[in-house]
XYZ file of C-alpha atoms in Angstrom:
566
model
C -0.671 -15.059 -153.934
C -2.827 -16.742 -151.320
C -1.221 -16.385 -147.769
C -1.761 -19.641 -146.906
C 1.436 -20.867 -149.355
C 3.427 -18.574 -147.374
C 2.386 -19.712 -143.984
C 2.938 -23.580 -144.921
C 6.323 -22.868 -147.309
C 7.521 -20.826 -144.350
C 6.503 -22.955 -141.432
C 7.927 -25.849 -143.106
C 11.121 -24.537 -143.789
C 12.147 -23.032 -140.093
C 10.733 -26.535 -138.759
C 12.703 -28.759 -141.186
C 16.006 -25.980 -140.164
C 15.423 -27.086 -136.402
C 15.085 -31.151 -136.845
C 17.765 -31.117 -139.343
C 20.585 -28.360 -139.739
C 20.740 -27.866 -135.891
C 20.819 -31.379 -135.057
C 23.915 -31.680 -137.397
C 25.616 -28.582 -136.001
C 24.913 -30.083 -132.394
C 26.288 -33.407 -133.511
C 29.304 -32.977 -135.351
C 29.860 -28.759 -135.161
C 29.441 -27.664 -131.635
C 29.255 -31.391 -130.078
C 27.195 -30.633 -127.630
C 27.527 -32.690 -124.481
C 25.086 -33.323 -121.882
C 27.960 -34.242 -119.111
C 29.800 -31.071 -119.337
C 29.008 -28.715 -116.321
C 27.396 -25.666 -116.918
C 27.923 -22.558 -115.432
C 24.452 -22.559 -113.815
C 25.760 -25.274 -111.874
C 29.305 -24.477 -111.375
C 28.719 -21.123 -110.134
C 25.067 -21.915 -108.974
C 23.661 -18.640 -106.559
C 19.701 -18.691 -106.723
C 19.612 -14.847 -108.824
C 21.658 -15.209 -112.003
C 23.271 -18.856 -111.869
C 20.303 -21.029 -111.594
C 19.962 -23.992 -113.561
C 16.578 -23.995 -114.989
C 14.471 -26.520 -116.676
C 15.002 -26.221 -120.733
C 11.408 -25.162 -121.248
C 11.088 -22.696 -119.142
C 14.276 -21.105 -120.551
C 13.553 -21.582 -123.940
C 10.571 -19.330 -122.897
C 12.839 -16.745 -120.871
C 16.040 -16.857 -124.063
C 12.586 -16.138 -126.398
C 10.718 -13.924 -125.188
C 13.423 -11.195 -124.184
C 14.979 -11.600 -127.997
C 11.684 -11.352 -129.198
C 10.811 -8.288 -128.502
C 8.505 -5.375 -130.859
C 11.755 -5.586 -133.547
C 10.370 -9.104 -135.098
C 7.185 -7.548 -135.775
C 8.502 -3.462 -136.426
C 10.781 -5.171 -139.245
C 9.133 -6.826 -141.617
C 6.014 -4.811 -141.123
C 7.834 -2.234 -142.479
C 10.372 -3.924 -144.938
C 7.145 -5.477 -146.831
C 7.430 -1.847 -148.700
C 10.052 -3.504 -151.046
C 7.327 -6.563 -151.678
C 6.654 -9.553 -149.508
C 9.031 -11.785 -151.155
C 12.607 -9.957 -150.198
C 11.077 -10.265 -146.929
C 9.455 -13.674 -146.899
C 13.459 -14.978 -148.051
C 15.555 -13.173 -145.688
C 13.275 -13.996 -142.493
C 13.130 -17.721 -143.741
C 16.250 -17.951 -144.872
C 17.708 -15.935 -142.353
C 16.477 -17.609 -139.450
C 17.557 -21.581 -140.742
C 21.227 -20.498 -141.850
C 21.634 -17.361 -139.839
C 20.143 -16.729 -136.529
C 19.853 -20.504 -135.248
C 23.107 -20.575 -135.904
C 24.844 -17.321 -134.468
C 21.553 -17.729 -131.284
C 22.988 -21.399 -130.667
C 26.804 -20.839 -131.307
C 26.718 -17.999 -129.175
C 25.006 -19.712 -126.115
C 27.475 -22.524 -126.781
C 30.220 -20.252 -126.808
C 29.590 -18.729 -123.340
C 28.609 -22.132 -121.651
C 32.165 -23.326 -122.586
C 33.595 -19.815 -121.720
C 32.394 -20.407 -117.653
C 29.199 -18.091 -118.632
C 30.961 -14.901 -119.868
C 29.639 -12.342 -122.345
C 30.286 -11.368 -126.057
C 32.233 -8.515 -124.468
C 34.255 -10.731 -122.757
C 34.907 -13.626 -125.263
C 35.763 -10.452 -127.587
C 38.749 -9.779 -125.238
C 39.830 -13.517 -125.019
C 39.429 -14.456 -128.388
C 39.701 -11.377 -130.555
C 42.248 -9.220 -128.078
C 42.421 -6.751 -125.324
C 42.635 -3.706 -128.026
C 38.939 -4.573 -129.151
C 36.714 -5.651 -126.043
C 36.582 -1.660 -125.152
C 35.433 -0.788 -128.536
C 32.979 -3.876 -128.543
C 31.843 -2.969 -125.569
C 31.216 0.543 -126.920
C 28.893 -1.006 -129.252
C 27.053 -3.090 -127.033
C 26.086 -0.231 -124.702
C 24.789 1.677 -127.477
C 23.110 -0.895 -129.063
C 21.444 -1.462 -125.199
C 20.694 1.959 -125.087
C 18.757 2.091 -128.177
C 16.393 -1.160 -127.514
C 16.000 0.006 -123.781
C 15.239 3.415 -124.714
C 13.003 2.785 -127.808
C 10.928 -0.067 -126.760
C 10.174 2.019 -124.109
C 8.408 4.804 -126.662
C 6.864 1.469 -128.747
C 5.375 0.435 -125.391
C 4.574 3.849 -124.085
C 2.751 4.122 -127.831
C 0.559 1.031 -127.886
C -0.528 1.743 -124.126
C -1.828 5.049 -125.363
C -3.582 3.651 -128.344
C -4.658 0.699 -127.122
C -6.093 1.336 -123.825
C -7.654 -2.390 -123.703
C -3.997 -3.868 -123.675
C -3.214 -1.816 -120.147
C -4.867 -4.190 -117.540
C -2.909 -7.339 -119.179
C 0.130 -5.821 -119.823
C 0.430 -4.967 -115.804
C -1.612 -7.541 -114.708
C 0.894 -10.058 -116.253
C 3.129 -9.359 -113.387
C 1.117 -10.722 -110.707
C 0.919 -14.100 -113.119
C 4.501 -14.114 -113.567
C 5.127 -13.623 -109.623
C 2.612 -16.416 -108.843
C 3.825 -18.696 -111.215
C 7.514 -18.064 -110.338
C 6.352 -19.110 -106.400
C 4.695 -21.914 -107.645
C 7.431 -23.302 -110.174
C 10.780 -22.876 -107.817
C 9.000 -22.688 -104.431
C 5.887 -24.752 -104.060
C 7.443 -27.400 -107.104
C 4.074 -27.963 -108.504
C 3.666 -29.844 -111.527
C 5.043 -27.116 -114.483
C 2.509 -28.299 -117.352
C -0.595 -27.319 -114.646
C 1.138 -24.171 -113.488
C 1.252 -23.434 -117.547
C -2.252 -23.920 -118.474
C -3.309 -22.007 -114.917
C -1.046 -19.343 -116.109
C -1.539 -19.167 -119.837
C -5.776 -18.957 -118.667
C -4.855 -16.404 -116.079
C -2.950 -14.368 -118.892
C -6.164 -14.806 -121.191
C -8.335 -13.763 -118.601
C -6.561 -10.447 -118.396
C -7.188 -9.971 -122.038
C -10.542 -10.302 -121.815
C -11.021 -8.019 -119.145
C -9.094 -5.546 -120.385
C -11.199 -5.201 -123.868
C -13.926 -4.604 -121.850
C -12.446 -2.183 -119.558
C -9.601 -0.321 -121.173
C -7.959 2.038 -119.157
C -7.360 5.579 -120.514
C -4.979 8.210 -118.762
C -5.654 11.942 -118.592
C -3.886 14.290 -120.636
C -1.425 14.986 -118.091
C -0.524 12.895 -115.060
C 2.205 14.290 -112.500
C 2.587 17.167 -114.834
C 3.713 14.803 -117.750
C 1.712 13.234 -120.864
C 0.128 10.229 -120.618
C 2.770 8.468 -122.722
C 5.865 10.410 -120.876
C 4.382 8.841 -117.515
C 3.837 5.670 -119.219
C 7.823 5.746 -120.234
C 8.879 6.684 -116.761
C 6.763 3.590 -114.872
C 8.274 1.472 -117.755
C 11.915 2.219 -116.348
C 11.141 2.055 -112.520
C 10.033 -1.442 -113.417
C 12.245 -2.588 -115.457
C 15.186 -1.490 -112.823
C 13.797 -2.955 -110.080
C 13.040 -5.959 -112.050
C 16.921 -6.644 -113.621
C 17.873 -6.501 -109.766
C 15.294 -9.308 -108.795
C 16.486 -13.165 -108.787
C 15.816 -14.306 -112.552
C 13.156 -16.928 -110.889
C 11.154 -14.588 -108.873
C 10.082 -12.440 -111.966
C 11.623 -12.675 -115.424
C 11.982 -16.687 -115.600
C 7.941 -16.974 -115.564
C 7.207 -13.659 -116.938
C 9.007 -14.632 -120.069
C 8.346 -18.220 -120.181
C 4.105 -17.282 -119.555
C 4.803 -14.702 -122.483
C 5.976 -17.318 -124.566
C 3.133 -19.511 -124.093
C 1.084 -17.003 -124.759
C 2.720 -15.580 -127.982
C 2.096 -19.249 -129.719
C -1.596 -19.223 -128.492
C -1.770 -15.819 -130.403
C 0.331 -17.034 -133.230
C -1.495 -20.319 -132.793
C -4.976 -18.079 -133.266
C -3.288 -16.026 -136.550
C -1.993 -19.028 -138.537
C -5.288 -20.586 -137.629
C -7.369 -17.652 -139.312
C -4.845 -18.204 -141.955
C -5.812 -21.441 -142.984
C -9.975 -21.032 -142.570
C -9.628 -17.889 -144.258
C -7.271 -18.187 -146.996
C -6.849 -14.217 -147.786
C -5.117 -12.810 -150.480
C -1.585 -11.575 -150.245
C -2.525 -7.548 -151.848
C 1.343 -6.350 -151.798
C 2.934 -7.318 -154.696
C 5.492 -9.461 -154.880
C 8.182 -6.965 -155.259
C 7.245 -3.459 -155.613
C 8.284 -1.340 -158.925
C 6.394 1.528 -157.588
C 8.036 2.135 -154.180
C 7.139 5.981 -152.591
C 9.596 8.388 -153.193
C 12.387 8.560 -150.950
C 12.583 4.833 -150.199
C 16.036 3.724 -149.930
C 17.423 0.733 -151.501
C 16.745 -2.466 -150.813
C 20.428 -3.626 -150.596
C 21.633 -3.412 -148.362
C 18.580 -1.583 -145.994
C 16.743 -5.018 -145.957
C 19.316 -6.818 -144.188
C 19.370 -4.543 -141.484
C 15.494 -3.247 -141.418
C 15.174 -7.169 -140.758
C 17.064 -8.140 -138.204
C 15.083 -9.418 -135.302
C 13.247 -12.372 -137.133
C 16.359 -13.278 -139.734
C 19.469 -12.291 -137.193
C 20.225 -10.477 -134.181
C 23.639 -9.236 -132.443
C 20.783 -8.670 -129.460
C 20.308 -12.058 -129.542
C 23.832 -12.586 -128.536
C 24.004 -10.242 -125.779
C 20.691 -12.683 -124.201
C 22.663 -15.936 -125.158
C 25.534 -14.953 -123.375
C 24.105 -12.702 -120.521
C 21.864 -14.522 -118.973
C 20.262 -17.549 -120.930
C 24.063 -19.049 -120.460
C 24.059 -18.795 -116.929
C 20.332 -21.016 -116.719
C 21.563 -23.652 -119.231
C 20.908 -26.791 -116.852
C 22.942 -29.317 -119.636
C 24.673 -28.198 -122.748
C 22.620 -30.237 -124.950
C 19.730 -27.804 -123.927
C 21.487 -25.128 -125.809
C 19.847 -27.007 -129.272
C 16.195 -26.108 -128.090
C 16.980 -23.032 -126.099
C 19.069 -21.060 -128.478
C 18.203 -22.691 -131.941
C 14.250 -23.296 -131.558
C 13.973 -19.961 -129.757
C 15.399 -18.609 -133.085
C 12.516 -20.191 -135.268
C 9.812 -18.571 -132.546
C 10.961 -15.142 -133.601
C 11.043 -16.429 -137.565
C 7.328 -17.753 -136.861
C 6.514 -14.547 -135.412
C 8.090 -12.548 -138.441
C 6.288 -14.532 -140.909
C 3.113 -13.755 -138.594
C 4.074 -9.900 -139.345
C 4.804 -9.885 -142.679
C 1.488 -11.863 -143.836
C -0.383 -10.111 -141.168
C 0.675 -6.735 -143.119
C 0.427 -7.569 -146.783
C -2.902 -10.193 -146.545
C -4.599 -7.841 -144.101
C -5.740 -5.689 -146.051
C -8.905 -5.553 -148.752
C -7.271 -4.265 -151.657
C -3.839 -2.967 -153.159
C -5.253 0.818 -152.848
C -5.723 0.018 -149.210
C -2.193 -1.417 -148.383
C -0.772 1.315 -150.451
C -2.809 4.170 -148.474
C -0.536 2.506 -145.266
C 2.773 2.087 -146.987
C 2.614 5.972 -148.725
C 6.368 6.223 -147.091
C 9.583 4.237 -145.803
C 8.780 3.225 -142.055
C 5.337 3.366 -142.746
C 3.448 -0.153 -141.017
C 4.954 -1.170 -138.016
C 3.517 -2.599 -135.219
C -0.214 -0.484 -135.735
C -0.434 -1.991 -139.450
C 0.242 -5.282 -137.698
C -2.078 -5.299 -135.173
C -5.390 -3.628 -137.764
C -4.053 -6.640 -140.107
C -3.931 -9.323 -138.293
C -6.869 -8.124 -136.090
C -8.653 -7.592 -139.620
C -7.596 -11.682 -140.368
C -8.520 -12.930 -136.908
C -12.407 -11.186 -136.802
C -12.710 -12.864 -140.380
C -11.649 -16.498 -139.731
C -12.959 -17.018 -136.128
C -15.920 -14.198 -135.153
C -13.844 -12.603 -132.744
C -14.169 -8.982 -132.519
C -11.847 -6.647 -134.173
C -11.455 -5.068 -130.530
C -10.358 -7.727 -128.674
C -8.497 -9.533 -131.724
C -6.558 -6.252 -132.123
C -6.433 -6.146 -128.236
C -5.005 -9.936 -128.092
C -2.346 -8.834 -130.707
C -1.286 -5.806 -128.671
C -0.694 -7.183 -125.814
C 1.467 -9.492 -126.943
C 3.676 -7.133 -128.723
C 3.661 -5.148 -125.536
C 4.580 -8.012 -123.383
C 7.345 -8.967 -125.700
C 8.602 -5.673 -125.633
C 8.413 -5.288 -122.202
C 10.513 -8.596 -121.512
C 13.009 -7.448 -123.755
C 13.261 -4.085 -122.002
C 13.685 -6.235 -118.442
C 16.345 -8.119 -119.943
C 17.931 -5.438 -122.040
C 18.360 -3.648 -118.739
C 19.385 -6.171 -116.470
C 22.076 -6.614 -119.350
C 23.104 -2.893 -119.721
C 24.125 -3.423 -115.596
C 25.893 -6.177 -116.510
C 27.840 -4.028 -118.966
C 28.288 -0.591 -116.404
C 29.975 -2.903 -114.105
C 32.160 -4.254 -116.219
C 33.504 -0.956 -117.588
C 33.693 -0.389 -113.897
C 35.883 -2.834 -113.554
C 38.376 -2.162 -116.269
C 38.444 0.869 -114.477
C 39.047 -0.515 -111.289
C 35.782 0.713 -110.038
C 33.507 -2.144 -108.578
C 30.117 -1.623 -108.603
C 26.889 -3.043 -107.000
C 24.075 -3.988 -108.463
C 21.764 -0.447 -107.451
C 24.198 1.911 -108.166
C 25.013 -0.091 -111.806
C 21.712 -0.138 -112.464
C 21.081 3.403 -111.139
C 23.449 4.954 -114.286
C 21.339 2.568 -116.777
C 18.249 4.386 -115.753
C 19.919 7.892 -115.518
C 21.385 7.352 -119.150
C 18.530 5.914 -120.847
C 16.146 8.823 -118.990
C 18.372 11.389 -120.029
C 18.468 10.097 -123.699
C 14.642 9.421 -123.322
C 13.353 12.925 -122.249
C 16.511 14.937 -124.106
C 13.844 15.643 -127.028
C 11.128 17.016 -124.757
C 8.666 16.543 -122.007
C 7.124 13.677 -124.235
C 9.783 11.406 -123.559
C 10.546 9.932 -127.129
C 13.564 11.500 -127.458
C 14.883 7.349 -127.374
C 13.610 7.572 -130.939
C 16.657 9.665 -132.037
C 19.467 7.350 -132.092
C 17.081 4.019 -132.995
C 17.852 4.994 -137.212
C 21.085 3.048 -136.173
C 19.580 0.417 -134.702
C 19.802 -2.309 -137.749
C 22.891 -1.529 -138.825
C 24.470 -1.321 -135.040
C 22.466 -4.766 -134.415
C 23.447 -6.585 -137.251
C 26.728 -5.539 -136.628
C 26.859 -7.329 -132.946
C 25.552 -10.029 -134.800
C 28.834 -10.139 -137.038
C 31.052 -9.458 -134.511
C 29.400 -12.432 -132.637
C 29.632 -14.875 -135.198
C 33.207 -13.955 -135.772
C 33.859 -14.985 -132.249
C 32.201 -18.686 -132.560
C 34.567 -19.132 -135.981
C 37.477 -18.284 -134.024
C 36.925 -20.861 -131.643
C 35.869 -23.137 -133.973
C 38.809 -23.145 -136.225
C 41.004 -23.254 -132.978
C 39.085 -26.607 -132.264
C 39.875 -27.639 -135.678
C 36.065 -28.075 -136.436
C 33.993 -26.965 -139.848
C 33.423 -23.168 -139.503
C 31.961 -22.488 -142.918
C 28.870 -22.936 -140.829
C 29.814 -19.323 -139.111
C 32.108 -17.990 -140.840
C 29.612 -17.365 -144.263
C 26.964 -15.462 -142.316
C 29.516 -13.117 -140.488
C 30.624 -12.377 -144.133
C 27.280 -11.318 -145.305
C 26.049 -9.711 -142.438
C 28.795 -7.524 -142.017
C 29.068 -6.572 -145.784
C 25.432 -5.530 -145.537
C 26.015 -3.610 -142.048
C 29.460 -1.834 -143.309
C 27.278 -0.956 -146.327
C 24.283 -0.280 -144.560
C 26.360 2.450 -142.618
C 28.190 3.751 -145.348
C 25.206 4.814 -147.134
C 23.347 6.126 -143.885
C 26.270 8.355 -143.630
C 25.329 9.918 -146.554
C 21.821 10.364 -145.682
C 22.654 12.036 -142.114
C 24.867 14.508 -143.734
C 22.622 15.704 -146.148
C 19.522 15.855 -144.027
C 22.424 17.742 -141.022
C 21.812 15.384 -138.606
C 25.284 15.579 -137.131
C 24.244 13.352 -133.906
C 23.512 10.566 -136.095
C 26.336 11.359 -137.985
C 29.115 11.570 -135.546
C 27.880 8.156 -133.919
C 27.878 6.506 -137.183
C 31.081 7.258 -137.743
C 32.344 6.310 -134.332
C 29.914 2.706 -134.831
C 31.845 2.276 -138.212
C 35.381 3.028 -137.135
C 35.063 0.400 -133.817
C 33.183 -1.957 -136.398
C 36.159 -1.880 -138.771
C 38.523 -1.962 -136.302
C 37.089 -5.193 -134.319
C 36.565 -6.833 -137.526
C 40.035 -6.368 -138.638
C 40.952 -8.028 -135.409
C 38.615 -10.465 -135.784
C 40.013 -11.741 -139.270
C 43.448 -11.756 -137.946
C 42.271 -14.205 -135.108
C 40.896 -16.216 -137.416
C 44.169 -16.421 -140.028
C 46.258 -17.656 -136.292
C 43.505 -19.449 -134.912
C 44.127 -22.954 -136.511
C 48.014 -22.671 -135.448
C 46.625 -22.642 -131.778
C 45.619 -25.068 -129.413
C 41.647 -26.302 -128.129
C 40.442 -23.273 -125.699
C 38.834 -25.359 -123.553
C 42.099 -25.741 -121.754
C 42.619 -22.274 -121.497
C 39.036 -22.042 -120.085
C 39.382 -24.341 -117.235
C 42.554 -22.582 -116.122
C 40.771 -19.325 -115.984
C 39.419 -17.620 -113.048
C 35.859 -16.881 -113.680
C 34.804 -13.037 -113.522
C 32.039 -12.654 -110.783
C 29.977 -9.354 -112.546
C 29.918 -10.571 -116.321
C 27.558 -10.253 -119.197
């Protein structure tokens, strides 16, 4: 198979999902309207409500969803063949994500900016927001403290990508001061900052930067994971402009020069797809592919995560409604473009069969480093550039993208502290909130040792916990759909199949964890399973009263809007 089909087939197909299937869910599903007041403007405070132009959003709602999960995925679900995972991220992203990404961000805009968590409690009851919001705080925990060890990982063993990844937050400062402060022209500031980011990259090939062995008494990549928190907490406690607006929306310029670069290589190149189509001869121990591909994948086909952004912060930047379309929807079909990128990258990337089947000797074999050598391998073949810096322009942007997902992920797991605070009756601020995030997820982080990767234990649950969110979210928009009296086959046949393959998917890692005696794994899989159930019963039984009751948006403007929400 020549990777170039794939590239076109797949390109085409997410493209033709965003001018057609989401203009006809704007138009006649969601009826999107660009008069209706947004929260950013109703509740407008310069740090989390600030209306913000569509492109620059897009780049913020995109770059924190796509994080080292659209690449991690399908580098490693390839193992079943590239076509399972070709389908499920095309596929996936037109019917699935752009849907449940857009539905969601609709969802909240019309809900006065409120979370999943809280459109759980008003649309699904009071008896399953604290067992959503159970979910959503381990499902925080798990990105924040993972991507943390992915980051902490590529830092290490790619010392070239250290100068850019750090240096990108003097860009991202200087653009945010030029953008909101100074007002100068945005497609300028972009090219100064895209050349700026570029710059970095250069520099840093030719002057990696390598820690000692042991720095303040810890490992180079447990020092690494501690800087990456400190950041990232002072960071979610910044005004969204200052920092993660044009860190994000710079990162997502530069991710489609780099994809740009990769597709390009693509076409001069041509190479040969070596993984077969689907593989007969999987390694031992591999589990099935139903339902584990549905959840390996989910960054790049669908994301609860994705949710959580919608309706945490993109929501409260949406500067008209009929923004959501390109925000929410298009910033779906970056991550599928950036899938597709991984999964060609890792099956076309390498010489010969014997070569990809050296890499993938194992389930969760690939990941980012097979991404990175094959694309890298690609890149140095089409266009001359060095395998160093091609490999160094492909970390870097995985890092970045993981990073922004991490600032986002913990400005988000804040949101969520302080709203358990509040059911409590407990109000907190914004350092002490964010203080417990960083106490939790460095606890979890360093519980396995000095080497900080103890956020690896928990991340097995990861897909299955995601996708579920991602049910559980789309069961939300059907509820308010059918109370609107509008066509919610659109939602209501993805939260079917993605939370079949997640109830599945959890069933059957049950069984692993209790023959391998992982009883931490096990004991939170059951307690992910029972809230799943339990919300999803709920969730039916909305939908079975739903068209008996009346248009929410009444209910909505009656409401008093909830000052800490996510």
């Amino acid at each position: 198979m020549n990777s170039l089909v794939l590239a076109v087939v797949g390109i085409a197909m997410m493209l033709a999902g965003y001018f057609l299937y989401s203009r006809f869910i704007s138009a006649k599903v969601l009826q999107l309207d660009s008069k209706f007041v947004t929260p950013a403007h109703e509740f407008e405070d310069g740090i989390d409500h600030v209306p913000t132009n569509k492109l620059v959003l897009w780049g913020h709602h995109f770059t924190s969803v796509a994080g080292a999960a659209p690449i991690v995925g399908p580098a490693v679900a390839v193992i079943w063949g590239w076509l399972p995972a070709f389908l499920w991220v095309t596929l996936g992203t037109v019917f699935f994500a752009g849907m449940h990404d857009l539905g969601v961000l609709w969802a909240s805009v019309r809900n006065k900016g409120k979370s999943i968590g809280s459109l759980s409690g008003r649309y699904i009851g009071d008896r399953g927001k604290v067992l959503f919001l159970v979910v959503i705080f381990l499902l925080l925990l798990m990105v924040n403290a993972a991507f943390a060890v992915v980051i902490a990982g590529l830092l290490v063993g790619t010392p070239t990508a250290v100068i850019p990844t750090w240096g990108a937050l003097v860009v991202a400062l200087l653009v945010g001061q030029a953008i909101y402060r100074l007002k100068w022209n945005l497609p300028i500031v972009s090219v100064v900052g895209v050349v700026a980011l570029y710059s970095l990259i250069i520099l840093g090939d030719q002057v990696p930067v390598v820690l000692p062995e042991t720095v303040l008494g810890l490992s180079a990549k447990a020092f690494w994971i501690l800087l990456l928190f400190l950041y990232a907490g002072v960071a979610s406690m910044l005004p969204v402009w200052v920092l993660l607006q044009p860190r994000d929306y710079i990162n997502g310029l530069q991710l489609f020069v780099g994809l740009g670069l990769l597709y390009i290589s693509v076409l001069i190149t041509m190479p040969t797809v070596v993984a077969p189509a689907v593989n007969q001869a999987v390694p031992e121990g591999t589990p099935s592919i139903v339902p584990l591909l549905f959840v390996t994948i989910a960054c790049g086909a669908v994301s609860g995560f994705h949710g959580m952004v919608a309706s945490g912060t993109s929501s409260k930047q949406l500067n008209k409604e009929t923004d959501a379309r390109f925000v929410g929807y298009f910033g779906a079909v970056g991550e599928g473009l950036l899938a597709l990128g991984a999964i060609i990258a890792t099956t076309a990337g390498f010489k010969t069969l014997a070569d990809w089947e050296a890499v993938y000797s194992a389930f969760g074999q690939g990941g980012v480093n097979a991404f990175v050598d094959g694309g890298g391998a690609i890149m140095e073949s089409a266009l001359g550039i060095p395998h160093s810096l091609s490999a160094t322009v492909l970390a870097t942007m995985a890092v970045l993208f993981a990073a922004t997902t991490m600032d986002t992920g913990v400005r988000l797991q804040r949101f969520v502290v302080q709203e358990a605070g509040e059911l409590m009756g407990v109000k907190l601020r914004h350092i002490s909130a964010t203080l417990i995030v960083l106490v939790v997820c460095l606890a979890l982080s360093f519980a396995a040792g000095a080497d900080g990767e103890g956020g690896m234990i928990i991340w097995p649950l990861f897909g299955t916990t995601n996708q579920l969110m991602a049910a559980l979210s789309l069961a939300i928009v059907t509820v308010i759909l059918l109370r609107k009296k509008r066509l919610a086959l659109v939602t209501m046949i993805p939260f079917g199949v993605i939370l079949a393959m997640s109830v599945l998917a959890l069933v059957v890692q049950l069984g692993t964890f209790y023959k391998d005696g992982n009883w931490l794994l096990l004991v939170l899989d059951i307690i992910i399973l029972v809230c799943a159930l339990f919300v999803s019963v709920e969730s039916i039984r909305a939908m079975v009263k739903a068209p008996t009751q009346g248009d929410p948006d009444a209910e909505v403007r009656a409401a008093e809007p909830v000052e800490h929400d996510i």
